Amino acid sequence: MAAPLLLYGGTFDPPHAAHGRLPQLAGQAIGASRVVWIPAAQNPLRTEQSAPPEDRVAMLEALLAGNAEAEIDQRELRRGGPSYFVETLRSFQAEDANIPLRFLIGADQALQFRRWHDWEQILDLAHPVIAPRPPHDRVALELVLEQLDEGQSRSGWWRGSVLDLPLDDVSATKLREALAESDQAALQAGIPESVLSVIRARGLYGRSDA
């Protein structure tokens, strides 16, 4: 069987250190042939306004500049509207049905995965790869998912998918707050200087001095 293709979607608003690090680690763990970052046009489960797509791509490019093997795929941005991941998976499958598809999500998304549009169809197209996140390590996250699954359809969809990766508590929400408050320590801990330079140059998140 061919090595899997690992897809990692998100708004990347802003992209932070974990957005670059965890997909690489996950890709190595599953023996992925490639890891592809996919910026969303519009997250259907998110209400707040994002930075413009071209700015989010520029920040993501800055984040991944040191990774020669990183790929950024903009098909969701070209498609526009709500970024339903099931449509993205169908388009990848149409390009090459022989390559197994995997998709990386964090613990927060795993816990609300049943809210995703056509989530059962997503599982028919690709296998999940789940990264734990504080306060849940791998064992704790599996226990919570087991409890949420009780009596539900497709129970156990996550079994064998939770990786034992380093826990990372960085979040884009907290970093947007840090940008608004000029919390330099929090910013430097979560956002690489290359991304901060893009934020400054473009005056994103109301900052020109991040």
PDB file of C-alpha atoms in Angstrom:
ATOM      1  CA  MET A   1       0.000   0.000   0.000  1.00  0.00           C
ATOM      2  CA  ALA A   2       1.186   3.510  -0.791  1.00  0.00           C
ATOM      3  CA  ALA A   3       2.316   5.773   2.030  1.00  0.00           C
ATOM      4  CA  PRO A   4      -0.510   8.021   3.250  1.00  0.00           C
ATOM      5  CA  LEU A   5      -0.955  11.695   2.501  1.00  0.00           C
ATOM      6  CA  LEU A   6      -1.503  13.730   5.685  1.00  0.00           C
ATOM      7  CA  LEU A   7      -3.809  16.746   5.343  1.00  0.00           C
ATOM      8  CA  TYR A   8      -3.873  19.499   7.933  1.00  0.00           C
ATOM      9  CA  GLY A   9      -6.581  22.109   7.585  1.00  0.00           C
ATOM     10  CA  GLY A  10      -7.170  25.226   9.658  1.00  0.00           C
ATOM     11  CA  THR A  11      -7.773  28.943   9.600  1.00  0.00           C
ATOM     12  CA  PHE A  12      -4.193  29.667  10.728  1.00  0.00           C
ATOM     13  CA  ASP A  13      -5.331  32.965  12.195  1.00  0.00           C
ATOM     14  CA  PRO A  14      -2.529  33.483  13.098  1.00  0.00           C
ATOM     15  CA  PRO A  15      -0.382  30.409  12.479  1.00  0.00           C
ATOM     16  CA  HIS A  16       1.785  29.550  15.466  1.00  0.00           C
ATOM     17  CA  ALA A  17       4.693  27.292  16.316  1.00  0.00           C
ATOM     18  CA  ALA A  18       2.533  24.213  16.964  1.00  0.00           C
ATOM     19  CA  HIS A  19       0.927  24.586  13.523  1.00  0.00           C
ATOM     20  CA  GLY A  20       4.338  23.909  12.050  1.00  0.00           C
ATOM     21  CA  ARG A  21       5.669  21.393  14.548  1.00  0.00           C
ATOM     22  CA  LEU A  22       2.784  18.977  15.188  1.00  0.00           C
ATOM     23  CA  PRO A  23       1.999  18.098  11.552  1.00  0.00           C
ATOM     24  CA  GLN A  24       5.645  17.235  10.975  1.00  0.00           C
ATOM     25  CA  LEU A  25       5.715  14.982  14.046  1.00  0.00           C
ATOM     26  CA  ALA A  26       2.400  13.382  13.096  1.00  0.00           C
ATOM     27  CA  GLY A  27       3.594  12.812   9.549  1.00  0.00           C
ATOM     28  CA  GLN A  28       6.697  11.058  10.824  1.00  0.00           C
ATOM     29  CA  ALA A  29       4.630   8.948  13.231  1.00  0.00           C
ATOM     30  CA  ILE A  30       2.352   7.584  10.506  1.00  0.00           C
ATOM     31  CA  GLY A  31       4.981   7.374   7.756  1.00  0.00           C
ATOM     32  CA  ALA A  32       3.282   9.972   5.556  1.00  0.00           C
ATOM     33  CA  SER A  33       4.656  10.556   2.080  1.00  0.00           C
ATOM     34  CA  ARG A  34       3.708  14.235   2.265  1.00  0.00           C
ATOM     35  CA  VAL A  35       2.174  16.684   4.711  1.00  0.00           C
ATOM     36  CA  VAL A  36      -0.121  19.347   3.251  1.00  0.00           C
ATOM     37  CA  TRP A  37      -1.327  22.469   5.081  1.00  0.00           C
ATOM     38  CA  ILE A  38      -4.748  23.661   3.865  1.00  0.00           C
ATOM     39  CA  PRO A  39      -5.875  27.162   4.916  1.00  0.00           C
ATOM     40  CA  ALA A  40      -9.652  27.428   5.156  1.00  0.00           C
ATOM     41  CA  ALA A  41     -11.634  30.130   3.414  1.00  0.00           C
ATOM     42  CA  GLN A  42     -14.254  30.154   6.169  1.00  0.00           C
ATOM     43  CA  ASN A  43     -14.479  27.798   9.141  1.00  0.00           C
ATOM     44  CA  PRO A  44     -18.162  26.735   9.372  1.00  0.00           C
ATOM     45  CA  LEU A  45     -17.851  26.308  13.161  1.00  0.00           C
ATOM     46  CA  ARG A  46     -16.257  29.680  13.815  1.00  0.00           C
ATOM     47  CA  THR A  47     -18.080  33.005  14.009  1.00  0.00           C
ATOM     48  CA  GLU A  48     -15.358  35.611  14.519  1.00  0.00           C
ATOM     49  CA  GLN A  49     -13.781  37.378  11.561  1.00  0.00           C
ATOM     50  CA  SER A  50     -10.505  36.013  10.226  1.00  0.00           C
ATOM     51  CA  ALA A  51      -7.553  37.904   8.853  1.00  0.00           C
ATOM     52  CA  PRO A  52      -7.854  38.130   5.044  1.00  0.00           C
ATOM     53  CA  PRO A  53      -6.928  34.934   3.180  1.00  0.00           C
ATOM     54  CA  GLU A  54      -3.882  36.416   1.474  1.00  0.00           C
ATOM     55  CA  ASP A  55      -2.503  37.523   4.841  1.00  0.00           C
ATOM     56  CA  ARG A  56      -3.089  34.140   6.437  1.00  0.00           C
ATOM     57  CA  VAL A  57      -1.286  32.480   3.529  1.00  0.00           C
ATOM     58  CA  ALA A  58       1.625  34.913   3.862  1.00  0.00           C
ATOM     59  CA  MET A  59       1.909  34.142   7.577  1.00  0.00           C
ATOM     60  CA  LEU A  60       1.724  30.401   6.921  1.00  0.00           C
ATOM     61  CA  GLU A  61       4.414  30.671   4.245  1.00  0.00           C
ATOM     62  CA  ALA A  62       6.622  32.508   6.734  1.00  0.00           C
ATOM     63  CA  LEU A  63       6.002  29.829   9.361  1.00  0.00           C
ATOM     64  CA  LEU A  64       6.945  26.995   7.014  1.00  0.00           C
ATOM     65  CA  ALA A  65       9.777  28.744   5.171  1.00  0.00           C
ATOM     66  CA  GLY A  66      12.404  26.577   6.861  1.00  0.00           C
ATOM     67  CA  ASN A  67      10.681  23.328   5.875  1.00  0.00           C
ATOM     68  CA  ALA A  68      11.585  22.483   2.296  1.00  0.00           C
ATOM     69  CA  GLU A  69       9.072  19.617   2.205  1.00  0.00           C
ATOM     70  CA  ALA A  70       6.084  21.614   3.472  1.00  0.00           C
ATOM     71  CA  GLU A  71       3.228  22.099   1.026  1.00  0.00           C
ATOM     72  CA  ILE A  72       0.470  24.710   1.203  1.00  0.00           C
ATOM     73  CA  ASP A  73      -2.660  23.908  -0.783  1.00  0.00           C
ATOM     74  CA  GLN A  74      -5.087  26.775  -1.424  1.00  0.00           C
ATOM     75  CA  ARG A  75      -8.004  24.870  -2.933  1.00  0.00           C
ATOM     76  CA  GLU A  76     -10.374  25.838  -0.086  1.00  0.00           C
ATOM     77  CA  LEU A  77      -9.509  29.513  -0.603  1.00  0.00           C
ATOM     78  CA  ARG A  78     -10.130  29.208  -4.341  1.00  0.00           C
ATOM     79  CA  ARG A  79     -13.425  27.451  -3.672  1.00  0.00           C
ATOM     80  CA  GLY A  80     -14.560  30.183  -1.281  1.00  0.00           C
ATOM     81  CA  GLY A  81     -17.508  30.087   1.096  1.00  0.00           C
ATOM     82  CA  PRO A  82     -17.687  27.707   4.070  1.00  0.00           C
ATOM     83  CA  SER A  83     -14.778  25.274   3.951  1.00  0.00           C
ATOM     84  CA  TYR A  84     -16.408  21.879   4.295  1.00  0.00           C
ATOM     85  CA  PHE A  85     -13.577  19.402   4.690  1.00  0.00           C
ATOM     86  CA  VAL A  86     -15.549  16.584   3.095  1.00  0.00           C
ATOM     87  CA  GLU A  87     -15.411  18.498  -0.203  1.00  0.00           C
ATOM     88  CA  THR A  88     -11.665  18.907   0.161  1.00  0.00           C
ATOM     89  CA  LEU A  89     -11.214  15.187   0.731  1.00  0.00           C
ATOM     90  CA  ARG A  90     -13.322  14.368  -2.315  1.00  0.00           C
ATOM     91  CA  SER A  91     -11.157  16.611  -4.468  1.00  0.00           C
ATOM     92  CA  PHE A  92      -7.944  14.975  -3.234  1.00  0.00           C
ATOM     93  CA  GLN A  93      -9.410  11.519  -3.806  1.00  0.00           C
ATOM     94  CA  ALA A  94     -10.429  12.497  -7.328  1.00  0.00           C
ATOM     95  CA  GLU A  95      -6.810  13.396  -8.084  1.00  0.00           C
ATOM     96  CA  ASP A  96      -5.468   9.987  -7.014  1.00  0.00           C
ATOM     97  CA  ALA A  97      -7.747   7.376  -5.487  1.00  0.00           C
ATOM     98  CA  ASN A  98      -4.781   5.080  -4.788  1.00  0.00           C
ATOM     99  CA  ILE A  99      -3.187   7.296  -2.128  1.00  0.00           C
ATOM    100  CA  PRO A 100      -4.591   6.725   1.395  1.00  0.00           C
ATOM    101  CA  LEU A 101      -5.752   9.978   2.945  1.00  0.00           C
ATOM    102  CA  ARG A 102      -5.229  10.929   6.584  1.00  0.00           C
ATOM    103  CA  PHE A 103      -6.286  14.151   8.277  1.00  0.00           C
ATOM    104  CA  LEU A 104      -4.783  15.696  11.388  1.00  0.00           C
ATOM    105  CA  ILE A 105      -6.978  17.328  14.025  1.00  0.00           C
ATOM    106  CA  GLY A 106      -6.318  18.515  17.541  1.00  0.00           C
ATOM    107  CA  ALA A 107      -8.082  17.291  20.655  1.00  0.00           C
ATOM    108  CA  ASP A 108     -10.493  20.245  20.627  1.00  0.00           C
ATOM    109  CA  GLN A 109     -11.702  19.360  17.133  1.00  0.00           C
ATOM    110  CA  ALA A 110     -11.870  15.659  17.963  1.00  0.00           C
ATOM    111  CA  LEU A 111     -14.210  16.417  20.853  1.00  0.00           C
ATOM    112  CA  GLN A 112     -16.636  18.217  18.527  1.00  0.00           C
ATOM    113  CA  PHE A 113     -16.042  16.143  15.418  1.00  0.00           C
ATOM    114  CA  ARG A 114     -19.682  15.034  15.201  1.00  0.00           C
ATOM    115  CA  ARG A 115     -20.580  18.675  14.500  1.00  0.00           C
ATOM    116  CA  TRP A 116     -18.562  18.659  11.288  1.00  0.00           C
ATOM    117  CA  HIS A 117     -20.509  18.737   8.037  1.00  0.00           C
ATOM    118  CA  ASP A 118     -20.954  15.159   6.720  1.00  0.00           C
ATOM    119  CA  TRP A 119     -18.608  13.840   9.385  1.00  0.00           C
ATOM    120  CA  GLU A 120     -19.476  10.217   8.669  1.00  0.00           C
ATOM    121  CA  GLN A 121     -18.640  10.688   4.998  1.00  0.00           C
ATOM    122  CA  ILE A 122     -15.311  12.208   6.063  1.00  0.00           C
ATOM    123  CA  LEU A 123     -14.517   8.958   7.879  1.00  0.00           C
ATOM    124  CA  ASP A 124     -15.377   6.998   4.735  1.00  0.00           C
ATOM    125  CA  LEU A 125     -12.836   9.034   2.778  1.00  0.00           C
ATOM    126  CA  ALA A 126      -9.959   9.362   5.236  1.00  0.00           C
ATOM    127  CA  HIS A 127      -8.655   8.138   8.570  1.00  0.00           C
ATOM    128  CA  PRO A 128      -8.197  10.653  11.408  1.00  0.00           C
ATOM    129  CA  VAL A 129      -4.939  11.387  13.164  1.00  0.00           C
ATOM    130  CA  ILE A 130      -5.501  13.104  16.518  1.00  0.00           C
ATOM    131  CA  ALA A 131      -3.020  15.224  18.465  1.00  0.00           C
ATOM    132  CA  PRO A 132      -3.658  15.458  22.237  1.00  0.00           C
ATOM    133  CA  ARG A 133      -3.750  18.873  23.833  1.00  0.00           C
ATOM    134  CA  PRO A 134      -3.780  20.076  27.450  1.00  0.00           C
ATOM    135  CA  PRO A 135      -5.519  19.282  29.712  1.00  0.00           C
ATOM    136  CA  HIS A 136      -5.776  15.860  28.037  1.00  0.00           C
ATOM    137  CA  ASP A 137      -2.816  13.628  27.300  1.00  0.00           C
ATOM    138  CA  ARG A 138      -3.389  10.639  25.014  1.00  0.00           C
ATOM    139  CA  VAL A 139      -4.866   8.365  27.699  1.00  0.00           C
ATOM    140  CA  ALA A 140      -7.134  11.063  29.155  1.00  0.00           C
ATOM    141  CA  LEU A 141      -8.349  12.113  25.710  1.00  0.00           C
ATOM    142  CA  GLU A 142      -9.227   8.538  24.796  1.00  0.00           C
ATOM    143  CA  LEU A 143     -11.268   8.226  27.997  1.00  0.00           C
ATOM    144  CA  VAL A 144     -13.212  11.405  27.218  1.00  0.00           C
ATOM    145  CA  LEU A 145     -13.860  10.317  23.640  1.00  0.00           C
ATOM    146  CA  GLU A 146     -15.050   6.931  24.904  1.00  0.00           C
ATOM    147  CA  GLN A 147     -17.570   8.665  27.177  1.00  0.00           C
ATOM    148  CA  LEU A 148     -18.812  10.942  24.390  1.00  0.00           C
ATOM    149  CA  ASP A 149     -19.180   7.957  22.067  1.00  0.00           C
ATOM    150  CA  GLU A 150     -21.484   5.946  24.290  1.00  0.00           C
ATOM    151  CA  GLY A 151     -24.678   5.111  22.441  1.00  0.00           C
ATOM    152  CA  GLN A 152     -23.678   7.121  19.356  1.00  0.00           C
ATOM    153  CA  SER A 153     -23.416   6.021  15.743  1.00  0.00           C
ATOM    154  CA  ARG A 154     -19.948   5.177  14.442  1.00  0.00           C
ATOM    155  CA  SER A 155     -18.729   4.777  18.002  1.00  0.00           C
ATOM    156  CA  GLY A 156     -15.004   4.242  18.241  1.00  0.00           C
ATOM    157  CA  TRP A 157     -14.262   6.250  15.102  1.00  0.00           C
ATOM    158  CA  TRP A 158     -11.207   7.656  16.899  1.00  0.00           C
ATOM    159  CA  ARG A 159      -9.739   4.387  18.184  1.00  0.00           C
ATOM    160  CA  GLY A 160      -6.137   3.845  17.148  1.00  0.00           C
ATOM    161  CA  SER A 161      -5.915   7.443  15.939  1.00  0.00           C
ATOM    162  CA  VAL A 162      -4.716   9.361  19.016  1.00  0.00           C
ATOM    163  CA  LEU A 163      -0.951   9.860  18.805  1.00  0.00           C
ATOM    164  CA  ASP A 164       1.399  10.129  21.742  1.00  0.00           C
ATOM    165  CA  LEU A 165       2.742  13.561  20.787  1.00  0.00           C
ATOM    166  CA  PRO A 166       4.206  16.330  22.970  1.00  0.00           C
ATOM    167  CA  LEU A 167       1.435  18.413  24.552  1.00  0.00           C
ATOM    168  CA  ASP A 168       1.301  21.984  23.292  1.00  0.00           C
ATOM    169  CA  ASP A 169      -0.984  24.561  24.893  1.00  0.00           C
ATOM    170  CA  VAL A 170      -0.489  27.304  22.304  1.00  0.00           C
ATOM    171  CA  SER A 171      -3.765  28.504  20.758  1.00  0.00           C
ATOM    172  CA  ALA A 172      -4.548  31.043  18.054  1.00  0.00           C
ATOM    173  CA  THR A 173      -7.321  32.500  20.227  1.00  0.00           C
ATOM    174  CA  LYS A 174      -4.905  33.237  23.079  1.00  0.00           C
ATOM    175  CA  LEU A 175      -2.375  34.659  20.637  1.00  0.00           C
ATOM    176  CA  ARG A 176      -4.933  37.041  19.118  1.00  0.00           C
ATOM    177  CA  GLU A 177      -5.628  38.234  22.668  1.00  0.00           C
ATOM    178  CA  ALA A 178      -1.885  38.606  23.272  1.00  0.00           C
ATOM    179  CA  LEU A 179      -1.591  40.664  20.092  1.00  0.00           C
ATOM    180  CA  ALA A 180      -4.395  42.945  21.233  1.00  0.00           C
ATOM    181  CA  GLU A 181      -2.745  43.364  24.640  1.00  0.00           C
ATOM    182  CA  SER A 182       0.851  43.611  23.359  1.00  0.00           C
ATOM    183  CA  ASP A 183       1.820  40.679  25.573  1.00  0.00           C
ATOM    184  CA  GLN A 184       5.320  40.242  24.199  1.00  0.00           C
ATOM    185  CA  ALA A 185       6.222  37.215  26.322  1.00  0.00           C
ATOM    186  CA  ALA A 186       3.159  35.279  25.167  1.00  0.00           C
ATOM    187  CA  LEU A 187       3.728  36.261  21.553  1.00  0.00           C
ATOM    188  CA  GLN A 188       7.378  35.259  21.497  1.00  0.00           C
ATOM    189  CA  ALA A 189       6.539  31.936  23.142  1.00  0.00           C
ATOM    190  CA  GLY A 190       3.923  31.069  20.532  1.00  0.00           C
ATOM    191  CA  ILE A 191       4.648  32.892  17.273  1.00  0.00           C
ATOM    192  CA  PRO A 192       7.983  32.624  15.458  1.00  0.00           C
ATOM    193  CA  GLU A 193       9.691  35.889  14.585  1.00  0.00           C
ATOM    194  CA  SER A 194       9.173  35.239  10.875  1.00  0.00           C
ATOM    195  CA  VAL A 195       5.397  35.292  11.383  1.00  0.00           C
ATOM    196  CA  LEU A 196       5.540  38.303  13.702  1.00  0.00           C
ATOM    197  CA  SER A 197       7.407  40.159  10.963  1.00  0.00           C
ATOM    198  CA  VAL A 198       4.507  39.573   8.563  1.00  0.00           C
ATOM    199  CA  ILE A 199       2.032  40.715  11.219  1.00  0.00           C
ATOM    200  CA  ARG A 200       4.007  43.932  11.761  1.00  0.00           C
ATOM    201  CA  ALA A 201       4.529  44.641   8.083  1.00  0.00           C
ATOM    202  CA  ARG A 202       0.856  44.207   7.234  1.00  0.00           C
ATOM    203  CA  GLY A 203      -0.561  45.739  10.406  1.00  0.00           C
ATOM    204  CA  LEU A 204      -2.584  42.611  11.162  1.00  0.00           C
ATOM    205  CA  TYR A 205      -4.723  42.209  14.273  1.00  0.00           C
ATOM    206  CA  GLY A 206      -4.467  45.953  14.781  1.00  0.00           C
ATOM    207  CA  ARG A 207      -0.712  45.772  15.338  1.00  0.00           C
ATOM    208  CA  SER A 208       2.241  47.332  13.577  1.00  0.00           C
ATOM    209  CA  ASP A 209       4.546  46.838  16.569  1.00  0.00           C
ATOM    210  CA  ALA A 210       3.828  43.214  17.612  1.00  0.00           C
TER     211      ALA A 210
END
